[in-house]
mmCIF file of C-alpha atoms and ligand atoms in Angstrom:
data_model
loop_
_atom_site.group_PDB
_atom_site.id
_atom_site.type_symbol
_atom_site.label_atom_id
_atom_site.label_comp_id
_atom_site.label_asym_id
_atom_site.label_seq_id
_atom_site.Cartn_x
_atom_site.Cartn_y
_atom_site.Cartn_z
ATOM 1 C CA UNK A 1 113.061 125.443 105.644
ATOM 2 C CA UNK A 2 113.787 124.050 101.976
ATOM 3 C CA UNK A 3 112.526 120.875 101.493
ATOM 4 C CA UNK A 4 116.000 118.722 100.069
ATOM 5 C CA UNK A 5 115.301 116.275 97.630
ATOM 6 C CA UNK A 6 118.522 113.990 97.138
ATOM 7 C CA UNK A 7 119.576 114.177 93.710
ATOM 8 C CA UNK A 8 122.355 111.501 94.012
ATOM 9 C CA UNK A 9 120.782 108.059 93.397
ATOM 10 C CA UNK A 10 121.077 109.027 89.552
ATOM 11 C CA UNK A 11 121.649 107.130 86.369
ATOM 12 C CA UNK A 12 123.872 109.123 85.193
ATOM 13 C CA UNK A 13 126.365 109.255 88.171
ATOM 14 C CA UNK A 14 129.437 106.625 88.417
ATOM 15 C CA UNK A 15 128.504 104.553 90.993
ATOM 16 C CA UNK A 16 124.820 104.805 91.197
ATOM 17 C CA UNK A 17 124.382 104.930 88.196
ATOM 18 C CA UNK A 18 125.836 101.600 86.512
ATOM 19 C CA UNK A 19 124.504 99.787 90.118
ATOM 20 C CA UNK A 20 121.182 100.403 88.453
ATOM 21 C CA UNK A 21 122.345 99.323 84.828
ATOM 22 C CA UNK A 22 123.289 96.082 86.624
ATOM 23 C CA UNK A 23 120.499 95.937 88.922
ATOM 24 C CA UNK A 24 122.769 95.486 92.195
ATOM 25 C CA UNK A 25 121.397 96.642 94.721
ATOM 26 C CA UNK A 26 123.960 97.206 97.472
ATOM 27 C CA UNK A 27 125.603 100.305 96.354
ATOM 28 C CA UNK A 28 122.421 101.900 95.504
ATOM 29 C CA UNK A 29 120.959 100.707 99.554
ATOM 30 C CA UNK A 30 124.073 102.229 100.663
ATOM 31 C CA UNK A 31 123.796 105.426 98.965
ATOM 32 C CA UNK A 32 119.744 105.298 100.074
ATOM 33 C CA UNK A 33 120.758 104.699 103.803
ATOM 34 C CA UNK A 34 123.454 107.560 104.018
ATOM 35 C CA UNK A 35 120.988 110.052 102.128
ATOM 36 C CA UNK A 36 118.485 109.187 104.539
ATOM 37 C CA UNK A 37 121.309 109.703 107.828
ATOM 38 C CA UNK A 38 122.515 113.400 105.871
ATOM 39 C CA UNK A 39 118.545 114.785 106.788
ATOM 40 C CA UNK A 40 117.709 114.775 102.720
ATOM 41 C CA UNK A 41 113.903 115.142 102.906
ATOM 42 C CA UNK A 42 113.395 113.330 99.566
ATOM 43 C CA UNK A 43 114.998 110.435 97.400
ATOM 44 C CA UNK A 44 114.972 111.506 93.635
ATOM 45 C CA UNK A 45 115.243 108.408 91.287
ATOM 46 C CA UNK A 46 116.762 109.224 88.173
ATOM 47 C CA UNK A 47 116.469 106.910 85.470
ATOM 48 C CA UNK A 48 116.574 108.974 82.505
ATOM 49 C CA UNK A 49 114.465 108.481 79.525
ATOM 50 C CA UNK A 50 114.405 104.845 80.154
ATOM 51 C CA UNK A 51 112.817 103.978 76.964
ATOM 52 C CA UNK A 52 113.591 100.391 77.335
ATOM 53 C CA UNK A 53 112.536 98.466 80.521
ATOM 54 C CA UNK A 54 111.464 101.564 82.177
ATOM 55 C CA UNK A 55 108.827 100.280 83.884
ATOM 56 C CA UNK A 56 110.858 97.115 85.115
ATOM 57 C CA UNK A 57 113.793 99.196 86.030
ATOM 58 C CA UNK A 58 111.858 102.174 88.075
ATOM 59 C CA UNK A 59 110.125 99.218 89.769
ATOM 60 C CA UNK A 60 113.018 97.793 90.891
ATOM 61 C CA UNK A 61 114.976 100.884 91.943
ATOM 62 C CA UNK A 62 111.996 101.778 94.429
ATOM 63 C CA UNK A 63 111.641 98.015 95.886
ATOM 64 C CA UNK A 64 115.456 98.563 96.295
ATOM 65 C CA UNK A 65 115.554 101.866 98.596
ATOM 66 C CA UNK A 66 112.503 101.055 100.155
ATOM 67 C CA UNK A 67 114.001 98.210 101.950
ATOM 68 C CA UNK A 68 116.731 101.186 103.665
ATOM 69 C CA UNK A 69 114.723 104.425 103.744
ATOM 70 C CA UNK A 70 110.447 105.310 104.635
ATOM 71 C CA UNK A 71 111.155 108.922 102.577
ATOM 72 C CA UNK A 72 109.072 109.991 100.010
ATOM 73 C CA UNK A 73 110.075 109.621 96.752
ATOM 74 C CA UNK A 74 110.710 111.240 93.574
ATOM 75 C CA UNK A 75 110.108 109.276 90.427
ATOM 76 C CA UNK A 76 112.428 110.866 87.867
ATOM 77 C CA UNK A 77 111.674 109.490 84.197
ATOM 78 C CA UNK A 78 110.479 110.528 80.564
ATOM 79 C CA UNK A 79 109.258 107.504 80.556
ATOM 80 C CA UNK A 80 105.510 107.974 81.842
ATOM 81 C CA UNK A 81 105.199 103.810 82.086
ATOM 82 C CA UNK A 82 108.131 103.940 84.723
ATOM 83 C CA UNK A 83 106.300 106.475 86.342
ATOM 84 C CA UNK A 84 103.298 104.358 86.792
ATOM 85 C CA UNK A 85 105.602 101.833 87.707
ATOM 86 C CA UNK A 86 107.094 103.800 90.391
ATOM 87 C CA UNK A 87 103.933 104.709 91.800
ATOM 88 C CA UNK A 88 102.242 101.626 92.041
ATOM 89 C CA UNK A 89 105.401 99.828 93.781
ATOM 90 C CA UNK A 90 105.096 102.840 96.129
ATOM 91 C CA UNK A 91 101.884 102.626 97.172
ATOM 92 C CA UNK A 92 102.695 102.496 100.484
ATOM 93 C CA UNK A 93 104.461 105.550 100.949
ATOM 94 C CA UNK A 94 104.703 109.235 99.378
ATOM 95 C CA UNK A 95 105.483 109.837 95.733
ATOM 96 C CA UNK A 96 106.192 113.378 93.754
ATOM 97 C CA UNK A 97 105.990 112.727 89.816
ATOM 98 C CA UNK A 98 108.871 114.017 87.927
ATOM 99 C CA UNK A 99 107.400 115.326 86.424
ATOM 100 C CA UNK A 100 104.475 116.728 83.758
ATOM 101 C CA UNK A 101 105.557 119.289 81.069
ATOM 102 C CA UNK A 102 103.250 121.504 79.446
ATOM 103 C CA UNK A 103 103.119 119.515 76.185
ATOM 104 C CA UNK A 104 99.797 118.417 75.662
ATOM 105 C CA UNK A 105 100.166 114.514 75.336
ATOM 106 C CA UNK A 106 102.138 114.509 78.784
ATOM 107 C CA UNK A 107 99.478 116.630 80.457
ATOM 108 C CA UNK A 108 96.940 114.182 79.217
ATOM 109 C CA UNK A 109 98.306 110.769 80.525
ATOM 110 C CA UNK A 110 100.526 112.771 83.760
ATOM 111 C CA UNK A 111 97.589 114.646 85.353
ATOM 112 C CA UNK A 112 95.200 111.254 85.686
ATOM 113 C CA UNK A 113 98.203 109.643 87.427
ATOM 114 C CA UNK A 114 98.433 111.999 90.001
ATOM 115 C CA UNK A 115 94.441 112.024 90.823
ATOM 116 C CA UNK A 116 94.917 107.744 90.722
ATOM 117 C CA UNK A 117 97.518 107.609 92.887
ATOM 118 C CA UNK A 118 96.874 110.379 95.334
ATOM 119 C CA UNK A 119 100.859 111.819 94.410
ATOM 120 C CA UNK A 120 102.528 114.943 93.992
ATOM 121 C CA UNK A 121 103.713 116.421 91.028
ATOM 122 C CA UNK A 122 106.404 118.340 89.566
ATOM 123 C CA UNK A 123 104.997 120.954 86.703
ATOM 124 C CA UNK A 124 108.091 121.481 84.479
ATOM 125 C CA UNK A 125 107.874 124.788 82.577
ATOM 126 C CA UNK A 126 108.617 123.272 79.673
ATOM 127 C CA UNK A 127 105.691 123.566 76.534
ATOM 128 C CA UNK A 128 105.472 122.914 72.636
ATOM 129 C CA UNK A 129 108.211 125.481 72.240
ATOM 130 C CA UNK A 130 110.564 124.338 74.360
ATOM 131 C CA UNK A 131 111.705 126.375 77.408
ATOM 132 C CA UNK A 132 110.498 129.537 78.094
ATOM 133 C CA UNK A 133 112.484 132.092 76.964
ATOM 134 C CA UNK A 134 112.438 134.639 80.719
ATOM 135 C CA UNK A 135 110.272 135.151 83.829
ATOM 136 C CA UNK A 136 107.192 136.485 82.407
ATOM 137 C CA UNK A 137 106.887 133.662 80.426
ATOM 138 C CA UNK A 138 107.241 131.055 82.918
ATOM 139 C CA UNK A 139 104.439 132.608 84.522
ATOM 140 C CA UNK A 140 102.305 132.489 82.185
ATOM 141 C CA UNK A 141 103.372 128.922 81.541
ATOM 142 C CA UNK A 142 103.077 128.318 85.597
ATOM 143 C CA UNK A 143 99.643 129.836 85.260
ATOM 144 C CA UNK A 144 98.167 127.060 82.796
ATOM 145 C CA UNK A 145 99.795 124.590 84.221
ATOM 146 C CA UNK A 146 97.857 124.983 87.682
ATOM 147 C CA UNK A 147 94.979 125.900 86.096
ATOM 148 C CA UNK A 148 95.181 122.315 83.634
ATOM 149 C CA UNK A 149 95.777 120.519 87.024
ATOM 150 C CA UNK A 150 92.857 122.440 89.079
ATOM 151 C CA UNK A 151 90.632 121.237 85.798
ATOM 152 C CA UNK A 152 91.305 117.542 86.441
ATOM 153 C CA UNK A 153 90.934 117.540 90.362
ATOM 154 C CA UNK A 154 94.627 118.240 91.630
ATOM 155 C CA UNK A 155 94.697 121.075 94.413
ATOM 156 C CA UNK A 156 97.217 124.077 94.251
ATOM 157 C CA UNK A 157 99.037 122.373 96.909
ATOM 158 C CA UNK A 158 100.041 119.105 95.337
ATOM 159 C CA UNK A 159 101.720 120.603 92.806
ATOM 160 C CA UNK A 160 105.288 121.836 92.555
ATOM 161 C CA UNK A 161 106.277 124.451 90.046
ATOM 162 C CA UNK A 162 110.061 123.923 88.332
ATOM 163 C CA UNK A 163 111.286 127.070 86.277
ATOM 164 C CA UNK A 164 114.039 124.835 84.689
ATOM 165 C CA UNK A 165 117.540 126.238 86.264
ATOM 166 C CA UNK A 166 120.537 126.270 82.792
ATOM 167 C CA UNK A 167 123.897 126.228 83.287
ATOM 168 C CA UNK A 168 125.387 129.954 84.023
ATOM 169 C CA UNK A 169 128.159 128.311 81.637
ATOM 170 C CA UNK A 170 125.215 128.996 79.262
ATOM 171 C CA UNK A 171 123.391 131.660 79.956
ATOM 172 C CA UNK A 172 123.504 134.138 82.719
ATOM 173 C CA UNK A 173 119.838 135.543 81.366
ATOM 174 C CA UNK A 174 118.524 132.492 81.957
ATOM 175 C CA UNK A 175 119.586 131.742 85.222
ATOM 176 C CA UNK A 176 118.425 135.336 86.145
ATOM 177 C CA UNK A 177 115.008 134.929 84.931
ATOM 178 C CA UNK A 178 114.672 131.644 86.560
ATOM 179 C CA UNK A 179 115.110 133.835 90.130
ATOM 180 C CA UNK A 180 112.911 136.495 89.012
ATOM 181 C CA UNK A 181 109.996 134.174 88.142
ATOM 182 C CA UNK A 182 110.353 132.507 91.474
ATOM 183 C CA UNK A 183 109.343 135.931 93.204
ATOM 184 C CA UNK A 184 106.343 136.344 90.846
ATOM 185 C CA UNK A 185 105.120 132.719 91.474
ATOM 186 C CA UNK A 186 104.637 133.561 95.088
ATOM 187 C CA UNK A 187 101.936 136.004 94.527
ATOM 188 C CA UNK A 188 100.458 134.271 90.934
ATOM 189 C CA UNK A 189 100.166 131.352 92.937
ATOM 190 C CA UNK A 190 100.626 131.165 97.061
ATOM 191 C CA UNK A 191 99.314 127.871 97.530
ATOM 192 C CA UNK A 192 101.542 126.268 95.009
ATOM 193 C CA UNK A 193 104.558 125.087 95.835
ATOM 194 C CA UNK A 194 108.229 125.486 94.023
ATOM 195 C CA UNK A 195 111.150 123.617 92.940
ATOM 196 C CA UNK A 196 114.652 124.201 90.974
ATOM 197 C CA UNK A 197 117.436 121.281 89.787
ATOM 198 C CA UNK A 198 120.407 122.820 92.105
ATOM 199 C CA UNK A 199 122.694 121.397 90.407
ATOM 200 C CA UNK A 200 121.747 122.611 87.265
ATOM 201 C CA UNK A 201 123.547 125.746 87.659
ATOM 202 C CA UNK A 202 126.829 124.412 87.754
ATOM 203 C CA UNK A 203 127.178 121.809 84.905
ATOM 204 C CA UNK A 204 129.823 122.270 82.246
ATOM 205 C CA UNK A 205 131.595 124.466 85.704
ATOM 206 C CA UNK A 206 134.995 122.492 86.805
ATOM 207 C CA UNK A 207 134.199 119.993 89.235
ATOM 208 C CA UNK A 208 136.053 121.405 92.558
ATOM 209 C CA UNK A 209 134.116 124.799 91.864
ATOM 210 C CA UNK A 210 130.657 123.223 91.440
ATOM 211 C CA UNK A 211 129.647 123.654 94.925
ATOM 212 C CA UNK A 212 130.189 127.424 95.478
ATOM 213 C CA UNK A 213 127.851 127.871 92.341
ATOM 214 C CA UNK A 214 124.911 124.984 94.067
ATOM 215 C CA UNK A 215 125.312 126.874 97.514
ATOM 216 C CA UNK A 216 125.153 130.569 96.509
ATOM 217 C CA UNK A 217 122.420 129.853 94.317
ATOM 218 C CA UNK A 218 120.699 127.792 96.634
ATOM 219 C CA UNK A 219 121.315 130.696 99.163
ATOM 220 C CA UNK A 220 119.599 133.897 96.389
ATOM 221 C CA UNK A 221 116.655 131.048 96.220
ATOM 222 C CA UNK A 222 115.721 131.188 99.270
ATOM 223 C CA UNK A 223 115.554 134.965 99.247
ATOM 224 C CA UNK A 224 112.332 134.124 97.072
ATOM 225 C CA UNK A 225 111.117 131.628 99.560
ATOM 226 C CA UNK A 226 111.877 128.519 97.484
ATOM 227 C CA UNK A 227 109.970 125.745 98.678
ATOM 228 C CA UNK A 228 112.067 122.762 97.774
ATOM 229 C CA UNK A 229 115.465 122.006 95.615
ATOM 230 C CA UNK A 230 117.095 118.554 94.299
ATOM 231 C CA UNK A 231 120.306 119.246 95.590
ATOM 232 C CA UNK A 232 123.734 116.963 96.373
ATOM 233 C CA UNK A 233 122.231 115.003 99.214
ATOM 234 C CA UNK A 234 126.221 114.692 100.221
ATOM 235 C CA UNK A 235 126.982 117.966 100.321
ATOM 236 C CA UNK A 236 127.074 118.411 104.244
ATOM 237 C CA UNK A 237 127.550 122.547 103.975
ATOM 238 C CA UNK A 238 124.611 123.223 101.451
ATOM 239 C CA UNK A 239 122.538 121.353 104.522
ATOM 240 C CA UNK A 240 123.707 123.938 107.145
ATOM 241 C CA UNK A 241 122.633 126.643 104.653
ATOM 242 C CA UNK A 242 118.994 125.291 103.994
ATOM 243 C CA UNK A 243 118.736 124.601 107.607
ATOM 244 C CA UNK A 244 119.243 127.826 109.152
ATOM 245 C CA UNK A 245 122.934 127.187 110.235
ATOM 246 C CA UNK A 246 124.829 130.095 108.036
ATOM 247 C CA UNK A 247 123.030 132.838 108.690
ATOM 248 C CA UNK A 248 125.941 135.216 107.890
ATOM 249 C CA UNK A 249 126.620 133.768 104.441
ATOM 250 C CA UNK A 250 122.979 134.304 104.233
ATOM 251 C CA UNK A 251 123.030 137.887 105.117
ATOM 252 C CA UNK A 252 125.787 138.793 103.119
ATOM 253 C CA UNK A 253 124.081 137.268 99.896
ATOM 254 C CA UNK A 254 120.758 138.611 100.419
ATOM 255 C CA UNK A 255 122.287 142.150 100.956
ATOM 256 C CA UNK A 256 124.290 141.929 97.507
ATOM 257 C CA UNK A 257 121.018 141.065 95.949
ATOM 258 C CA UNK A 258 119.490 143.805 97.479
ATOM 259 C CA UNK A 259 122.137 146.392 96.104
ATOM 260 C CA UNK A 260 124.914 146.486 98.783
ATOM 261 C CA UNK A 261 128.292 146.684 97.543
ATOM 262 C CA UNK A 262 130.641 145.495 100.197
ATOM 263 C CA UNK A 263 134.338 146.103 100.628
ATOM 264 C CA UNK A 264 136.153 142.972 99.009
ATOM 265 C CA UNK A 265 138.675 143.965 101.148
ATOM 266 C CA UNK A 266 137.111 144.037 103.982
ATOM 267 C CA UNK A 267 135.878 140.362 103.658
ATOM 268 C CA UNK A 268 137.439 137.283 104.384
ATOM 269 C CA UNK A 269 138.146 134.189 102.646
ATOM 270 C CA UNK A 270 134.655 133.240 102.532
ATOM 271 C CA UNK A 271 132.732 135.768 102.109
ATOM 272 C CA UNK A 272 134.820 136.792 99.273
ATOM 273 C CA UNK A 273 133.871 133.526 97.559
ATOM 274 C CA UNK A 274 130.436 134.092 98.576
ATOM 275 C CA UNK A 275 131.059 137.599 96.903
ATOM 276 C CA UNK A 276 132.277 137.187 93.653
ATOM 277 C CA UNK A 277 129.596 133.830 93.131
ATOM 278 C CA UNK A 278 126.559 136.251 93.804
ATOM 279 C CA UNK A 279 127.946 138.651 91.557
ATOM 280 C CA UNK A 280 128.655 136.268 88.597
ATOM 281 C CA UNK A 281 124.884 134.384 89.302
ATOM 282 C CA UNK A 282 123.474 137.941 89.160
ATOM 283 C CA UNK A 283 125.011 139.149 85.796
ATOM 284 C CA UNK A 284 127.583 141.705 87.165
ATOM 285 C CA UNK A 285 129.999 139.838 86.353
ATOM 286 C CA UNK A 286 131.143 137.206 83.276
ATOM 287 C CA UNK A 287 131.078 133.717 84.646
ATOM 288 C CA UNK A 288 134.280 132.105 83.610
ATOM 289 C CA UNK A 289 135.833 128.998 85.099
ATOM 290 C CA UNK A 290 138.211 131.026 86.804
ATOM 291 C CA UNK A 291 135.907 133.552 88.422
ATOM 292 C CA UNK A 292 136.966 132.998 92.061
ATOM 293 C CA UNK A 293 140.547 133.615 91.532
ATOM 294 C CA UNK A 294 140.607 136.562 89.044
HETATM 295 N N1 LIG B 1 114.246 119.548 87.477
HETATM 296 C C1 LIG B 1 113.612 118.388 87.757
HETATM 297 N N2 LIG B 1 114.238 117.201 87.788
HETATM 298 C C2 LIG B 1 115.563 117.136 87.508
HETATM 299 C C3 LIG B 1 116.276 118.309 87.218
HETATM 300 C C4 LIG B 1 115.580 119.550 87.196
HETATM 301 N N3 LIG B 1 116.192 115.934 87.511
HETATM 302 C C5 LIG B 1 117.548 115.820 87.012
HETATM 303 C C6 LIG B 1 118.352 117.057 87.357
HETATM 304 N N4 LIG B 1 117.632 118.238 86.971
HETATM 305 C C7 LIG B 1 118.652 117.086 88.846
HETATM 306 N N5 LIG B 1 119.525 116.027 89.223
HETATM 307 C C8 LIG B 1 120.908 116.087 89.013
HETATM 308 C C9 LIG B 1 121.647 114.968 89.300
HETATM 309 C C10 LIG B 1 123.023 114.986 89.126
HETATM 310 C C11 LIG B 1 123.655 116.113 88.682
HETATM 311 C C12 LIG B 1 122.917 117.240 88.405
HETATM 312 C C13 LIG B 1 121.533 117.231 88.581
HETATM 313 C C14 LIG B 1 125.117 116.147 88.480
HETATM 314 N N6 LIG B 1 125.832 115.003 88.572
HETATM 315 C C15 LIG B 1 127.278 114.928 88.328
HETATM 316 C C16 LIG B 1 127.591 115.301 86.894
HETATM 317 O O1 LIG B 1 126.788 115.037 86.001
HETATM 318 O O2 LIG B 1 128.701 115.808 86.686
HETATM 319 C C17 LIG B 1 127.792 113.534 88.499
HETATM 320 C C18 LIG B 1 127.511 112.971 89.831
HETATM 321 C C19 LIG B 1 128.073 111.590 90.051
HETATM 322 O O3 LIG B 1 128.912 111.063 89.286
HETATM 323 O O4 LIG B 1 127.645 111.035 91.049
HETATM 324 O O5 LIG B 1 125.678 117.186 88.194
HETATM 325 O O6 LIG B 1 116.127 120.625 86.935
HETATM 326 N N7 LIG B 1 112.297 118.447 88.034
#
């Protein structure tokens, strides 16, 4: 079962987002207590780069949840002081870094952290050249990355792999290569563990649509046996699906993947959307904003 990290509490979102510009906390509790009552598994805390105050402001965000919610947390910054931040205010329960790139001077103050503070961490396939351009470069970027973090003390286990998920808007290549490294990491790596920004896939996609991108692609994940995925902690369905409760939907993607070609015709109304989303994440198809209806 897919670990669910809530992506929600989130600088960027509307309500969230300026509570934590303003430092009021009763939206953000709210938001923290509901997460916790959906089942998320996680609480991501996205403050962006933070480059000013980043320290005070991660600081505060954790004292802020932790007074609604005992989940572990995910500390979600550039900003490696807010990290530090984050962890020491969270010393009394889990953290996951979020994260440590492959670019040397973030290797060199992230790894230390996670040894000091007994976390997790999040190695983000990202390097000196940017993002890796398919799958068999992800591996090999995977592959230093464990093998930096097994040099400074940190075991396979504590450390969670993220092949960067792009918009399909973007680039359906992308997207692709992202699920065919996820299949390779299993055997380059067993004891490490994985993790993919959901929601990722459907930014720049109209806003009513977003969700049949996050849940089909969540759903072709976990035919690679992805271990964990910041996801809408709101989004009630996408919970069924991680947790075993749509097994048809489930069936029906994973056989698509696999090569079947189904009737259209002979689906209904949800499968069909099911359908033509597999078919568009997989590169059969051209994603455009109207790919459900045409
Ligand atoms: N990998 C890792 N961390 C990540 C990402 C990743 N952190 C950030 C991001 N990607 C995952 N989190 C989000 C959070 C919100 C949205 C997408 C990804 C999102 N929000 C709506 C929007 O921007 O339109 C707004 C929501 C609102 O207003 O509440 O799409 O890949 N390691």
């Amino acid at each position: 079962m897919t670990v669910c990290i809530a992506e929600n509490i989130n600088i960027m979102s509307k309500t969230s987002g300026a509570a934590i510009k303003e430092k009021n906390p009763a939206p953000i509790q709210k938001m923290a207590a509901a997460l916790t009552e959906n089942g998320a598994d996680y609480l991501d805390l996205n403050i962006g780069p933070a480059r000013k105050d980043g320290d005070r402001i991660m600081e505060w965000l954790v004292n802020t949840v932790r007074k609604f919610t005992d989940l572990p947390l995910s500390l979600d910054t550039t900003n490696q002081d807010a990290i530090e931040a984050g962890l020491t205010a969270n010393k009394k329960g889990r953290s996951l870094i979020n994260s440590v790139s492959l670019q040397p001077e973030r290797l060199e103050k992230g790894l230390p952290m996670v040894m000091k503070y007994k976390a997790d961490v999040i190695g983000l396939l990202w390097g000196k050249d940017g993002m890796p351009r398919d799958a068999n470069e992800r591996a090999a970027m995977a592959v230093d990355f464990i093998y930096q973090a097994n040099e400074a003390g940190i075991p396979a286990s504590s450390i969670w792999i993220d092949p960067i998920i792009t918009p399909i808007c973007v680039d359906v290549n992308q997207v692709t290569a992202a699920l065919e490294f996820m299949s390779m990491l299993r055997e380059i790596a067993p004891e490490a563990k994985s993790i993919v920004g959901l929601s990722n896939v459907s930014n720049g996609a109209p806003n009513n649509l977003r969700h049949y991108l996050n849940r089909t692609f969540m759903i072709m994940l976990m035919k690679h046996g992805i271990y964990s995925a910041i996801m809408d902690g709101f989004d009630a369905e996408l919970f069924k699906i991680v947790r075993g409760d749509r097994p048809e939907y489930v069936k029906l993607v994973h056989s698509i993947m696999d090569g079947d070609e189904p009737d259209p015709d002979c689906l209904e109304q949800a499968e069909l959307e099911y359908y033509k989303t597999t078919r568009v994440l997989m590169g059969k198809v051209l994603y455009s904003d109207s790919w459900l209806t045409t």
